[in-house]
Tab-separated table of C-alpha atoms in Angstrom:
chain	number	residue	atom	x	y	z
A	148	UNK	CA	0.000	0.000	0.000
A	149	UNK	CA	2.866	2.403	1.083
A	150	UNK	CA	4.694	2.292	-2.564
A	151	UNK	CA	1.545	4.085	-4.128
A	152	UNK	CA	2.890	7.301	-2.498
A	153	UNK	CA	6.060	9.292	-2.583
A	154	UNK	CA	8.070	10.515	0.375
A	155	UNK	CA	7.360	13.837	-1.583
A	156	UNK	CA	3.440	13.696	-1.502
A	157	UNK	CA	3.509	12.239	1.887
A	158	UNK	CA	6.244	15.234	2.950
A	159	UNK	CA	3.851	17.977	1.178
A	160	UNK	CA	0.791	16.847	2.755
A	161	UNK	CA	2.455	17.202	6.114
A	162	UNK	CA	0.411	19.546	9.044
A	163	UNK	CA	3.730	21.102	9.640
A	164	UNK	CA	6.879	22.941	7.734
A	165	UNK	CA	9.283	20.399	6.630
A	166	UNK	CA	12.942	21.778	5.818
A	167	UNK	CA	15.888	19.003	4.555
A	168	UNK	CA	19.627	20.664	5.306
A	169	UNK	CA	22.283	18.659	4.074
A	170	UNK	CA	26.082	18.375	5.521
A	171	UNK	CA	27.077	21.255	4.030
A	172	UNK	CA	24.068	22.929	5.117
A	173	UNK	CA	22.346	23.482	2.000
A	174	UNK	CA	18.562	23.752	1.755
A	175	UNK	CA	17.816	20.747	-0.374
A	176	UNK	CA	13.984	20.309	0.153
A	177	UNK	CA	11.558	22.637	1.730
A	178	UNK	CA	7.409	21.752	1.885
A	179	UNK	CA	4.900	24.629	0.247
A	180	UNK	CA	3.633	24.743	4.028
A	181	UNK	CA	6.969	26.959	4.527
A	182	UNK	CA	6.267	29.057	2.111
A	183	UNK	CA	2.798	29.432	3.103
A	184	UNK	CA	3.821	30.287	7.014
A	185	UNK	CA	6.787	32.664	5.835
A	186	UNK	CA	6.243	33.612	2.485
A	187	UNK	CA	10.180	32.544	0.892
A	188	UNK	CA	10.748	30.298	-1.304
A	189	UNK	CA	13.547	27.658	-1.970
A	190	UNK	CA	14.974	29.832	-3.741
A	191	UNK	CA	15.203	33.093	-1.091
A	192	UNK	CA	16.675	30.442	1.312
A	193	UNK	CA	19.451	28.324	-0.383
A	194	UNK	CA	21.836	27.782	2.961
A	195	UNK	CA	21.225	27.305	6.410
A	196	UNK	CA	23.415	30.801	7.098
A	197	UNK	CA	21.302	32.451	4.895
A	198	UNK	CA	17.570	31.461	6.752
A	199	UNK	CA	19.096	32.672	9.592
A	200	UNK	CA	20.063	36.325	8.089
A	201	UNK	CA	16.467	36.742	6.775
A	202	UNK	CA	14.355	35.515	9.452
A	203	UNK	CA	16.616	37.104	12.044
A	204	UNK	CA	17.560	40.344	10.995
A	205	UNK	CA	18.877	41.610	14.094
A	206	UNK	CA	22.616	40.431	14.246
A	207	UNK	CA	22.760	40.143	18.000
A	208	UNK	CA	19.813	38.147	18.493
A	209	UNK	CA	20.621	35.899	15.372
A	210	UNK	CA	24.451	35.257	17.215
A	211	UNK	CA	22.357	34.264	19.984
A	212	UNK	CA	20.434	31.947	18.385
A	213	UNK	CA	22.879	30.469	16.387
A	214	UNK	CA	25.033	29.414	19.486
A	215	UNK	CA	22.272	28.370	21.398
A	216	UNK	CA	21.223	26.045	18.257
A	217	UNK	CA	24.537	24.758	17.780
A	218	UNK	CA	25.352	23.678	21.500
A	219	UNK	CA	21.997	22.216	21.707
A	220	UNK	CA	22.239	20.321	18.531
A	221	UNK	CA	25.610	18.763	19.282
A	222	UNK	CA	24.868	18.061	22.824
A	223	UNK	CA	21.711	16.502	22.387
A	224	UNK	CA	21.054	15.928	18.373
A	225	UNK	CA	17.938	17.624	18.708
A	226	UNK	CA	16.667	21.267	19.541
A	227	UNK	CA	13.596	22.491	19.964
A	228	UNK	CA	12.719	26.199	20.637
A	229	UNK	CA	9.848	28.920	20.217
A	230	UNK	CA	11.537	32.282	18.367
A	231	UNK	CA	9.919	35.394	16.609
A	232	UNK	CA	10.770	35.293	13.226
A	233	UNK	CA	10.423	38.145	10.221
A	234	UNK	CA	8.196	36.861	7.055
A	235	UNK	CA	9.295	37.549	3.570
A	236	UNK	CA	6.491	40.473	3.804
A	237	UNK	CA	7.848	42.453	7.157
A	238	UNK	CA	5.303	40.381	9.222
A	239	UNK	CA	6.450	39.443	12.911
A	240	UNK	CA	5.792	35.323	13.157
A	241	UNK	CA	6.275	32.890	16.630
A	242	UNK	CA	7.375	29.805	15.196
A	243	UNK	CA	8.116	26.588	17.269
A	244	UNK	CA	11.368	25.306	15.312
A	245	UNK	CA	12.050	21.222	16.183
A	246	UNK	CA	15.163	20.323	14.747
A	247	UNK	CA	16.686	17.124	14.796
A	248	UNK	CA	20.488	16.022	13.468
A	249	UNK	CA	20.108	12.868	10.896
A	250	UNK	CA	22.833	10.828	9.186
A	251	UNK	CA	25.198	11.662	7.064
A	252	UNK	CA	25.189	15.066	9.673
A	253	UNK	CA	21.768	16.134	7.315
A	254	UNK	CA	19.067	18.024	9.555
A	255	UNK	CA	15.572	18.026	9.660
A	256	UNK	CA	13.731	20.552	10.366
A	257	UNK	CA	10.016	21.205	11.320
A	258	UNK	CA	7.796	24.112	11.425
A	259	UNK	CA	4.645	25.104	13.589
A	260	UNK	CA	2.875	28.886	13.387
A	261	UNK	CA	2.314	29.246	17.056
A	262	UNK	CA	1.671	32.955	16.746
A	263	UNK	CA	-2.121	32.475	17.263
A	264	UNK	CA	-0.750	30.613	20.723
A	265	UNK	CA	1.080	33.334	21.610
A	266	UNK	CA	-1.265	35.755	21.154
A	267	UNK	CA	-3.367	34.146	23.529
A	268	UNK	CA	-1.496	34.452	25.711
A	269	UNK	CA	-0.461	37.332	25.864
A	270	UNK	CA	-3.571	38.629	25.619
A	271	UNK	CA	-4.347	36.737	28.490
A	272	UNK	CA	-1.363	38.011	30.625
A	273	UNK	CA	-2.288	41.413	29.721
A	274	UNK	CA	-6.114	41.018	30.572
A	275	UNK	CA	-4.666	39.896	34.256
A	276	UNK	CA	-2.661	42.464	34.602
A	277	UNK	CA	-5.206	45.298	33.653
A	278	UNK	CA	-7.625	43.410	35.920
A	279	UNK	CA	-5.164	43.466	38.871
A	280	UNK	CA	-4.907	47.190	38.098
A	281	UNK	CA	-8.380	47.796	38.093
A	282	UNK	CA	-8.931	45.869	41.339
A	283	UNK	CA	-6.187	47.926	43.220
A	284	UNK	CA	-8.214	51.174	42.006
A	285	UNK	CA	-11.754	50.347	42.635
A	286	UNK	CA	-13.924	48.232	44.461
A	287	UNK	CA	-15.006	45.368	42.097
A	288	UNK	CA	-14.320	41.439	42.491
A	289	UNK	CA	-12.735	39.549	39.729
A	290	UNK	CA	-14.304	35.903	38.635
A	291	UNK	CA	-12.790	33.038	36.334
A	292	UNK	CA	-14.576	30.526	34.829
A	293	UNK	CA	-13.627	27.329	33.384
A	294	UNK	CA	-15.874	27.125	30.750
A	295	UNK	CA	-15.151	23.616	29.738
A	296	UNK	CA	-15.341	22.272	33.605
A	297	UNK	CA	-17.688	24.453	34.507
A	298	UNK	CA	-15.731	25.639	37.725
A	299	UNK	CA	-16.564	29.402	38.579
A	300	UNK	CA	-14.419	30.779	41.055
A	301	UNK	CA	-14.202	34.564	42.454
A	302	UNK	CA	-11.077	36.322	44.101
A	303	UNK	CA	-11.670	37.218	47.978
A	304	UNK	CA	-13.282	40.409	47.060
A	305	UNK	CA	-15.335	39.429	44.579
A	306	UNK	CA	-16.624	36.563	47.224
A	307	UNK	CA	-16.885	39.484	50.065
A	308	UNK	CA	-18.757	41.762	48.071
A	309	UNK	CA	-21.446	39.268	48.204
A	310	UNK	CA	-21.329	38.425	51.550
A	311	UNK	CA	-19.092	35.212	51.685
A	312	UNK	CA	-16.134	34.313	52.630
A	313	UNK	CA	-13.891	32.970	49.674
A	314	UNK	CA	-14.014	29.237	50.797
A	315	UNK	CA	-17.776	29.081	51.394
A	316	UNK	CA	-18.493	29.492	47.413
A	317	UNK	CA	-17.858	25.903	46.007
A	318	UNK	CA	-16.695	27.210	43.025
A	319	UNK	CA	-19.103	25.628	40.625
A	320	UNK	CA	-20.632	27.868	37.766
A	321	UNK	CA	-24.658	26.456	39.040
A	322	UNK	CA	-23.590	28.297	42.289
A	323	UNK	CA	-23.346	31.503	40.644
A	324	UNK	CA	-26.658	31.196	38.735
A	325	UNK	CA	-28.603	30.367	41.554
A	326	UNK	CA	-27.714	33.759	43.238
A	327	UNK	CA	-29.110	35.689	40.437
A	328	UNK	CA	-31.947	36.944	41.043
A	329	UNK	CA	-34.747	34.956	38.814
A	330	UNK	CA	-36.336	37.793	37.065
A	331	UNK	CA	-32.949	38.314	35.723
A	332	UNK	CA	-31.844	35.023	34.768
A	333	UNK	CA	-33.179	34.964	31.341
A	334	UNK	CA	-31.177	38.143	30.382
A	335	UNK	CA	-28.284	36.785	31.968
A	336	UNK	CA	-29.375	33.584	29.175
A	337	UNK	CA	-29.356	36.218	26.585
A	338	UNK	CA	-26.315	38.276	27.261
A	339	UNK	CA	-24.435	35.015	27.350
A	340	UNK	CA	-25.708	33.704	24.353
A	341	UNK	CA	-25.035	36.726	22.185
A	342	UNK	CA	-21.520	36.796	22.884
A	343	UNK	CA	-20.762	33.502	22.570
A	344	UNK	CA	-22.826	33.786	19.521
A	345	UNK	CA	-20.265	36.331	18.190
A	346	UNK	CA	-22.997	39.237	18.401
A	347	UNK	CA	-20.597	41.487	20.859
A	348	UNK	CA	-17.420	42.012	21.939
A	349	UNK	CA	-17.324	41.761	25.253
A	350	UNK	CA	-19.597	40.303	27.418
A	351	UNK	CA	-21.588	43.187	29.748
A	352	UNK	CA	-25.135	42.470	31.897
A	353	UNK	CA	-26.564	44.671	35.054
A	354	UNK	CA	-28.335	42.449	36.946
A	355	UNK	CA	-29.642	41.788	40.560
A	356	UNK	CA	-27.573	39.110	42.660
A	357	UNK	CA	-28.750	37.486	45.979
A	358	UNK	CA	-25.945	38.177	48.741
A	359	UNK	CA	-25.331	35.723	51.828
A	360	UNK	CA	-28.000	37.065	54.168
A	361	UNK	CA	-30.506	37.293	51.495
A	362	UNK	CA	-30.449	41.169	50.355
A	363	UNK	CA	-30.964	41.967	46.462
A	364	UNK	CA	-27.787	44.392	45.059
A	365	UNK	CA	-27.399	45.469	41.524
A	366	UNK	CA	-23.789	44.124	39.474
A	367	UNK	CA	-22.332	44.957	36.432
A	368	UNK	CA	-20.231	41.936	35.446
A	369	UNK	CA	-18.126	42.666	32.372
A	370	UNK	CA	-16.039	39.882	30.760
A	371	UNK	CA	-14.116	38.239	27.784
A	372	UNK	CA	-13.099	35.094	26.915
A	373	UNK	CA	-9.504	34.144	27.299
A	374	UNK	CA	-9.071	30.945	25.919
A	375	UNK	CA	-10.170	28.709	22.891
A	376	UNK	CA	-9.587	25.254	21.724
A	377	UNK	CA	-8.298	24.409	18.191
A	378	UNK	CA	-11.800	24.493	16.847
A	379	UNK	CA	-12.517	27.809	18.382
A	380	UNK	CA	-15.081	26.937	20.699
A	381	UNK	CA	-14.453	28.762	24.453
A	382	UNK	CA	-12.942	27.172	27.050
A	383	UNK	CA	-12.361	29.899	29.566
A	384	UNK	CA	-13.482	33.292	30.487
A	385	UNK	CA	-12.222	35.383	33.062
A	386	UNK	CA	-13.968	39.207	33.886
A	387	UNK	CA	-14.864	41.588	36.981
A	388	UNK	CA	-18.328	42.450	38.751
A	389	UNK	CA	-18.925	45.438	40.297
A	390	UNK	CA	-21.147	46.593	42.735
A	391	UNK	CA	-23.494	49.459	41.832
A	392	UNK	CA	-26.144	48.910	44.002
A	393	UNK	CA	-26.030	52.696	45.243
A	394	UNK	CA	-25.740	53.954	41.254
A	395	UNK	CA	-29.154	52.230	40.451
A	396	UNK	CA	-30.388	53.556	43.318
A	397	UNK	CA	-29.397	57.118	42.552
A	398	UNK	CA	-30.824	56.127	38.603
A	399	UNK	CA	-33.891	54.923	39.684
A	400	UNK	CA	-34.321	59.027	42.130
A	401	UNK	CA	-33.394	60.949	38.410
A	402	UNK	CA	-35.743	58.340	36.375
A	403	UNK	CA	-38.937	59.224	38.906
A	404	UNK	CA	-37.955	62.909	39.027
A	405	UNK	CA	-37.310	63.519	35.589
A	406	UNK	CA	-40.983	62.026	34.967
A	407	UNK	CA	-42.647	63.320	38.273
A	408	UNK	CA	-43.401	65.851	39.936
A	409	UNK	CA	-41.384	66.850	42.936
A	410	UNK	CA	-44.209	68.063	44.871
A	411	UNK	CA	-47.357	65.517	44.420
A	412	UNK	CA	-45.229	62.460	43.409
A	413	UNK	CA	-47.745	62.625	40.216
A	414	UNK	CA	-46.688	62.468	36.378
A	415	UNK	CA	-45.301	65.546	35.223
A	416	UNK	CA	-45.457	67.502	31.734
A	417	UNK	CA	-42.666	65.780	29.965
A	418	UNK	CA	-44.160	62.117	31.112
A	419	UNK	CA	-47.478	63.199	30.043
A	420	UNK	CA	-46.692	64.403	26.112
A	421	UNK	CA	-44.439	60.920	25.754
A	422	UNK	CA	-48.010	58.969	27.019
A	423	UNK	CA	-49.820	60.963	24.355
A	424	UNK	CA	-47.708	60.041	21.996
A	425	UNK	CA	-48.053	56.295	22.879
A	426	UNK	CA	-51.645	56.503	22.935
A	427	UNK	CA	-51.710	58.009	19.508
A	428	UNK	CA	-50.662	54.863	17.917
A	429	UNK	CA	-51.922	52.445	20.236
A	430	UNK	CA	-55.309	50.628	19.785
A	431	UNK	CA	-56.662	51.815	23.002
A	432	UNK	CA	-59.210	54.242	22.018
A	433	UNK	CA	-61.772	55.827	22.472
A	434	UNK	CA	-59.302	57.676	24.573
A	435	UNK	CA	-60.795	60.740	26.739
A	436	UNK	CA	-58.713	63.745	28.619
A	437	UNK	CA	-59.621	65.392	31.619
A	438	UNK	CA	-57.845	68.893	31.792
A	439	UNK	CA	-58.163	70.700	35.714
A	440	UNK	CA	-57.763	73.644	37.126
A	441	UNK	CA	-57.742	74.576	41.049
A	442	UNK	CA	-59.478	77.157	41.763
A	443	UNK	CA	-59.078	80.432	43.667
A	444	UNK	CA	-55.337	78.746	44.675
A	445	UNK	CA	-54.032	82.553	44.437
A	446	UNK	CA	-56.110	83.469	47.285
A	447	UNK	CA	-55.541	80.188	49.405
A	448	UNK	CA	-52.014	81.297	49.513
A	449	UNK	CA	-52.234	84.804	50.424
A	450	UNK	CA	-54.540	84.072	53.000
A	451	UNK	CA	-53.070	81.151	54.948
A	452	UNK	CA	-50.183	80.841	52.941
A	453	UNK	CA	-48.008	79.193	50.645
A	454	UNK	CA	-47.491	76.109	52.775
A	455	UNK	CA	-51.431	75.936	53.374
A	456	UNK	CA	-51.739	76.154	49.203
A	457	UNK	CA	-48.875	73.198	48.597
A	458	UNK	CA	-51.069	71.233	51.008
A	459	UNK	CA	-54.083	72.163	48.864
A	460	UNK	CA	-52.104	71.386	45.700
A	461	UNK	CA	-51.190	67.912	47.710
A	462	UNK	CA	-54.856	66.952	48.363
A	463	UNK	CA	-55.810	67.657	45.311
A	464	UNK	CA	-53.538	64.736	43.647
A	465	UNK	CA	-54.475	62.240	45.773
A	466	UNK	CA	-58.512	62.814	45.016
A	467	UNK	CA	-58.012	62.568	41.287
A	468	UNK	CA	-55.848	59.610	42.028
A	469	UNK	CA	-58.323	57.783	43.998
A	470	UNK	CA	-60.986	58.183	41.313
A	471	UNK	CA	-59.422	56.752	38.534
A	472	UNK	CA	-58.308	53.367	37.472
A	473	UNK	CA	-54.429	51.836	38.045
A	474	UNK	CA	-54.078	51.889	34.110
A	475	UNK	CA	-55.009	55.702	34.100
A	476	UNK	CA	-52.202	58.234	33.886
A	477	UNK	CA	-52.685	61.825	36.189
A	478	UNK	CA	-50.295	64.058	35.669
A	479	UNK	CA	-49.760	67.853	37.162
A	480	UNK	CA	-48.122	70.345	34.450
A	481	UNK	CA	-48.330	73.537	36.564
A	482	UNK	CA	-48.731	75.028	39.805
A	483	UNK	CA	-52.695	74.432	39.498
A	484	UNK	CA	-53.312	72.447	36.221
A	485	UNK	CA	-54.070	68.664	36.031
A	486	UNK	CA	-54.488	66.131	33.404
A	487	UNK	CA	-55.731	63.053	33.119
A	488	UNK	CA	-55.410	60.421	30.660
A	489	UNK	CA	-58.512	57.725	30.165
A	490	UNK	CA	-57.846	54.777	27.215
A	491	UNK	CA	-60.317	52.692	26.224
A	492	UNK	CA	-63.191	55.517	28.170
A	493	UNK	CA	-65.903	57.081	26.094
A	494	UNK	CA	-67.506	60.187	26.218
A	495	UNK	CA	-69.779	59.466	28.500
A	496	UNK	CA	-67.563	57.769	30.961
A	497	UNK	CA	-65.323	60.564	31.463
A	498	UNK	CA	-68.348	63.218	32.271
A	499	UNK	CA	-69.042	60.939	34.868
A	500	UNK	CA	-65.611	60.815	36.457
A	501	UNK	CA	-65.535	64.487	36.181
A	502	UNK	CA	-68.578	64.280	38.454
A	503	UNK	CA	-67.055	61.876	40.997
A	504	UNK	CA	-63.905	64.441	41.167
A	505	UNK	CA	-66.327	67.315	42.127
A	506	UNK	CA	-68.174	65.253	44.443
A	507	UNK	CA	-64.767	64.377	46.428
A	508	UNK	CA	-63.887	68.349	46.609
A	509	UNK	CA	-67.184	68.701	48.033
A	510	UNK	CA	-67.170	66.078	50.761
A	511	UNK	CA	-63.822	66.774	51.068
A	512	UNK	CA	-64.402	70.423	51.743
A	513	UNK	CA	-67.378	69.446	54.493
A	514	UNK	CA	-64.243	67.411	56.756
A	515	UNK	CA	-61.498	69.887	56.133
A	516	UNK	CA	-59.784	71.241	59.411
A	517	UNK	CA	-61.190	74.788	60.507
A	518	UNK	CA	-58.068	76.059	59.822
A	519	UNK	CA	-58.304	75.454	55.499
A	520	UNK	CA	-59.956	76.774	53.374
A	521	UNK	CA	-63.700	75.731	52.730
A	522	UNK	CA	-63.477	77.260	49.297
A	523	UNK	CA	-61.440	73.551	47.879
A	524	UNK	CA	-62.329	72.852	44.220
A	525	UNK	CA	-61.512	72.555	40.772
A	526	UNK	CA	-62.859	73.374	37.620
A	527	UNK	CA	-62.725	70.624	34.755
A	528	UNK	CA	-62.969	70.246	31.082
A	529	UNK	CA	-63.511	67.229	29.154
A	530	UNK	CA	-63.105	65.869	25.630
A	531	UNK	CA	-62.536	62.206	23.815
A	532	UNK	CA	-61.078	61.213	20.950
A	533	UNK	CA	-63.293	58.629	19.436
A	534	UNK	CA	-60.279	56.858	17.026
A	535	UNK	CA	-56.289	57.007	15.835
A	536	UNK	CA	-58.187	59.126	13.182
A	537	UNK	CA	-58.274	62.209	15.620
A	538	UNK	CA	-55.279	63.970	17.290
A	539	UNK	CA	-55.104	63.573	20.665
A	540	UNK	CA	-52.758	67.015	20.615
A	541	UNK	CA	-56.244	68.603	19.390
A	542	UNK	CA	-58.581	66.783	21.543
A	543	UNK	CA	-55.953	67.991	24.879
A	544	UNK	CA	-56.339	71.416	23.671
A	545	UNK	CA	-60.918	71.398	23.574
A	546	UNK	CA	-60.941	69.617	26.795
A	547	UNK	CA	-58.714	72.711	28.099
A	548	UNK	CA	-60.990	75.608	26.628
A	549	UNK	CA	-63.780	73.863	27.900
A	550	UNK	CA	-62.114	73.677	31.108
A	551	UNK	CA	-61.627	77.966	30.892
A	552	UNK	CA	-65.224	78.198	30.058
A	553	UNK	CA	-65.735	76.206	33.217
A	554	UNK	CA	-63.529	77.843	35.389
A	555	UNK	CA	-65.138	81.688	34.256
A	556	UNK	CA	-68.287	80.709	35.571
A	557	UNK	CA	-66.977	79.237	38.981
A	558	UNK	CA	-64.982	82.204	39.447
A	559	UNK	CA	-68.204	84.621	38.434
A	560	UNK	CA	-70.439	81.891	40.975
């Protein structure tokens, strides 16, 4: 079977470089894998002496490596080694040379690109060393997971800022998941799968985490992977988690108050026009507005003053809130004006929460301390907008000139 094949086919189909030197260290034979790994030819490299000129252009290193590879060779008629090397086309290559010394004094030499190899680790060595950094400068935890094993394990401070000690995790990756908090599991799912999918760069999820004596806190866990088998697939990933527990609480203060108002807790302007928007191109109509006005507030703070109107702007919220449903949206977009948003309310259901909201002013009024004012009520314009086929922008702007209309005659009453 073996005589249907040449030592050349057999030599050409090799998964390495193959080089032949003879005694007088002449290139004799050289595989097309060479040439594909360093880009010279046969030709560019007819002598032993001359390889090493080309590849190592730097005459002190190549003096090193020339006595190195001669000592070796002679002392141990082999020589294997791992050396940078410069392609025919300026390109930097690691190559892992194995040498070994044959009869007649010929060598044979073989060829493996390890660059790929080296750049993993390297990368690796430098991704340590900028997480070190980072842990010395802030207060985040470092993890490293064995993707293939499935071992998880955290540094100390990574285990502290969850509320263990280091040797109470048992390092297994099922440990970590089961502190996550399970509405956030699935994302965690999803982040995961995206980047292992090839969808981002880098691995990045906030998420909730339980801690050792059962409190929720937010993380940001950022990481990469570090290590691949031949076929690509990940076998380890090493990243950092931070705790910004206090950042989402901070979020969470802007997020209300840049869609709230300060003083009632109620919707404010801004959250209002964005729900308007919404409801244009939802499918909840009819959709009816309620547009208020508090009256005589001017003279509620001049009289018992501005503290005594706050608390009259105060009360107010909470009676429109308690007459309308959870799905409802009441917003205040001045000192005195209301709004309210009804989907899905006709015509006639919104005159009739109108009514409920003046009947609370009025019983409110007959239990208000002695001390407020008895004169506690608001005047209130209506309007609906039957279908997506009429602008709720227009329908906001009738139920507030019906509301003026409204408010002239309580003022003249």
């Amino acid at each position: 079977m073996l005589e249907r094949f040449s030592l050349k086919n057999i030599l050409e189909n090799m998964t390495m470089g193959v080089i032949l030197v003879d005694s007088d260290r002449n290139l004799i034979y050289m595989n097309q894998l060479v040439t594909e790994i360093t880009g010279y030819e046969i030709e560019d490299v007819n002598t032993l002496e001359k390889g090493f000129q080309i590849i190592f252009p730097d005459p002190d290193k190549r003096k090193e490596i020339k006595n190195i590879f001669n000592v070796k060779l002679k002392d141990r008629g082999h020589y294997n080694a791992v050396f940078p090397i410069k392609t025919k086309y300026g390109k930097i290559k690691y190559l892992e040379f194995r040498i070994n010394l044959m009869e007649d004094d010929y060598l044979l030499i073989n060829l493996v690109n390890v660059s790929e190899r080296i750049a993993q680790a390297k990368e690796l060595k430098e991704t340590k060393e900028r997480l070190e950094m980072a842990v010395e400068a802030a207060d985040i935890g470092i993890w490293d997971w064995n993707i293939k094993t499935g071992k998880f394990q955290y540094n100390e401070h990574g285990a502290e800022m969850l509320g263990f000690e280091k040797n109470e995790l048992d390092g297994e990756f099922s440990t970590w998941k089961n502190l996550i908090y399970e509405e956030d599991k699935e994302l965690i799912e999803q982040k995961l799968a995206e980047y292992f999918n090839g969808e981002t760069d880098t691995f990045i999820s906030e998420h909730r985490i339980k801690t050792k004596s059962g409190d929720i806190i937010w993380i940001r866990n950022i990481g990469r992977i570090v290590e691949v088998d031949q076929d690509g697939s990940p076998l380890r990933a090493i990243g950092v988690h931070i705790n910004i527990d206090e950042y989402k609480k901070r979020e969470k203060e802007i997020e209300f108050l840049s869609f709230h108002d300060e003083l009632t807790g109620l919707y404010n302007r801004r959250y209002l026009e964005n729900e308007i928007e919404r409801l244009s191109e939802s499918r909840k109509y009819p959709v009816s507005i309620i547009v208020g006005d508090l009256d005589k507030l001017k003279k509620v703070n001049d009289t018992f003053g501005h503290k005594a109107g706050d608390e009259y702007i105060v009360n107010s919220a909470r009676i429109l809130e308690s007459v309308v449903r959870n799905e409802d949206i009441v917003a205040r977009t001045g000192g005195d004006e209301f709004v309210i948003l009804l989907p899905e309310t006709d015509r006639s259901t919104a005159i009739k929460v109108c009514e409920r909201i003046r009947r609370r002013f009025t019983d409110y009024n007959a239990h208000a301390p002695e001390n407020f004012s008895k004169e506690f009520s608001i005047s209130l314009g209506s309007c609906t907008a039957e279908s997506s086929e009429e602008d709720l922008g227009i329908c906001y702007n009738i139920a507030d000139q019906r509301m003026y209309v409204n408010k002239e005659k309580n003022d003249r009453g």
